[in-house]
Amino acid sequence: MKISIEKLYYLCNKYQWYTNGDRFQYDLLFQECKNGASLERLALFVYVCSRGYSEQDILKILQKEADV
Protein backbone atom coordinates (compact mmCIF):
# COMPACT_ATOMS: atom_id res chain seq x y z
CA MET A 1 0.00 0.00 0.00
CA LYS A 2 1.16 3.51 -0.81
CA ILE A 3 -0.13 7.00 -0.16
CA SER A 4 0.28 10.14 -2.22
CA ILE A 5 2.24 13.11 -0.97
CA GLU A 6 -0.86 15.24 -1.30
CA LYS A 7 -2.94 12.92 0.85
CA LEU A 8 -0.18 12.60 3.46
CA TYR A 9 0.05 16.40 3.62
CA TYR A 10 -3.74 16.61 4.01
CA LEU A 11 -3.72 14.06 6.85
CA CYS A 12 -0.88 15.83 8.65
CA ASN A 13 -2.97 19.00 8.63
CA LYS A 14 -6.25 17.29 9.48
CA TYR A 15 -4.87 15.40 12.48
CA GLN A 16 -2.25 18.02 13.46
CA TRP A 17 0.54 15.48 12.99
CA TYR A 18 4.16 16.48 12.80
CA THR A 19 3.77 19.54 14.99
CA ASN A 20 6.94 18.65 16.93
CA GLY A 21 9.22 18.25 13.93
CA ASP A 22 11.33 20.86 12.23
CA ARG A 23 11.32 21.78 8.54
CA PHE A 24 14.18 19.40 7.73
CA GLN A 25 12.32 16.46 9.31
CA TYR A 26 9.09 17.43 7.55
CA ASP A 27 10.89 17.50 4.20
CA LEU A 28 12.35 14.07 4.96
CA LEU A 29 8.87 12.67 5.57
CA PHE A 30 7.69 13.77 2.14
CA GLN A 31 10.90 12.62 0.46
CA GLU A 32 10.36 9.18 1.99
CA CYS A 33 6.78 9.20 0.72
CA LYS A 34 7.96 10.23 -2.76
CA ASN A 35 10.50 7.40 -2.72
CA GLY A 36 7.75 4.86 -2.02
CA ALA A 37 8.32 4.19 1.68
CA SER A 38 5.98 1.71 3.32
CA LEU A 39 3.07 2.97 5.37
CA GLU A 40 4.73 1.45 8.43
CA ARG A 41 7.84 3.57 7.87
CA LEU A 42 5.80 6.72 7.28
CA ALA A 43 3.78 6.03 10.43
CA LEU A 44 7.01 5.82 12.42
CA PHE A 45 8.24 9.14 10.99
CA VAL A 46 4.94 10.82 11.86
CA TYR A 47 4.79 9.25 15.34
CA VAL A 48 8.25 10.50 16.32
CA CYS A 49 7.31 14.12 15.57
CA SER A 50 3.70 14.11 16.79
CA ARG A 51 1.76 14.08 20.02
CA GLY A 52 -1.54 12.47 20.93
CA TYR A 53 -1.45 9.48 18.58
CA SER A 54 0.18 6.09 18.91
CA GLU A 55 2.20 4.69 16.03
CA GLN A 56 -0.53 2.08 15.52
CA ASP A 57 -3.25 4.76 15.42
CA ILE A 58 -1.32 6.62 12.74
CA LEU A 59 -0.72 3.44 10.76
CA LYS A 60 -4.42 2.55 10.85
CA ILE A 61 -5.35 5.98 9.51
CA LEU A 62 -2.72 5.75 6.78
CA GLN A 63 -3.96 2.30 5.80
CA LYS A 64 -7.56 3.53 5.66
CA GLU A 65 -6.59 6.51 3.50
CA ALA A 66 -4.04 4.69 1.29
CA ASP A 67 -4.27 4.90 -2.48
CA VAL A 68 -5.84 1.90 -4.09
Coordinates of C-alpha atoms in Angstrom, one line a residue:
M1 CA 0.0 0.0 0.0
K2 CA 1.2 3.5 -0.8
I3 CA -0.1 7.0 -0.2
S4 CA 0.3 10.1 -2.2
I5 CA 2.2 13.1 -1.0
E6 CA -0.9 15.2 -1.3
K7 CA -2.9 12.9 0.8
L8 CA -0.2 12.6 3.5
Y9 CA 0.0 16.4 3.6
Y10 CA -3.7 16.6 4.0
L11 CA -3.7 14.1 6.8
C12 CA -0.9 15.8 8.6
N13 CA -3.0 19.0 8.6
K14 CA -6.3 17.3 9.5
Y15 CA -4.9 15.4 12.5
Q16 CA -2.3 18.0 13.5
W17 CA 0.5 15.5 13.0
Y18 CA 4.2 16.5 12.8
T19 CA 3.8 19.5 15.0
N20 CA 6.9 18.6 16.9
G21 CA 9.2 18.3 13.9
D22 CA 11.3 20.9 12.2
R23 CA 11.3 21.8 8.5
F24 CA 14.2 19.4 7.7
Q25 CA 12.3 16.5 9.3
Y26 CA 9.1 17.4 7.6
D27 CA 10.9 17.5 4.2
L28 CA 12.4 14.1 5.0
L29 CA 8.9 12.7 5.6
F30 CA 7.7 13.8 2.1
Q31 CA 10.9 12.6 0.5
E32 CA 10.4 9.2 2.0
C33 CA 6.8 9.2 0.7
K34 CA 8.0 10.2 -2.8
N35 CA 10.5 7.4 -2.7
G36 CA 7.8 4.9 -2.0
A37 CA 8.3 4.2 1.7
S38 CA 6.0 1.7 3.3
L39 CA 3.1 3.0 5.4
E40 CA 4.7 1.5 8.4
R41 CA 7.8 3.6 7.9
L42 CA 5.8 6.7 7.3
A43 CA 3.8 6.0 10.4
L44 CA 7.0 5.8 12.4
F45 CA 8.2 9.1 11.0
V46 CA 4.9 10.8 11.9
Y47 CA 4.8 9.3 15.3
V48 CA 8.2 10.5 16.3
C49 CA 7.3 14.1 15.6
S50 CA 3.7 14.1 16.8
R51 CA 1.8 14.1 20.0
G52 CA -1.5 12.5 20.9
Y53 CA -1.5 9.5 18.6
S54 CA 0.2 6.1 18.9
E55 CA 2.2 4.7 16.0
Q56 CA -0.5 2.1 15.5
D57 CA -3.3 4.8 15.4
I58 CA -1.3 6.6 12.7
L59 CA -0.7 3.4 10.8
K60 CA -4.4 2.5 10.8
I61 CA -5.4 6.0 9.5
L62 CA -2.7 5.8 6.8
Q63 CA -4.0 2.3 5.8
K64 CA -7.6 3.5 5.7
E65 CA -6.6 6.5 3.5
A66 CA -4.0 4.7 1.3
D67 CA -4.3 4.9 -2.5
V68 CA -5.8 1.9 -4.1

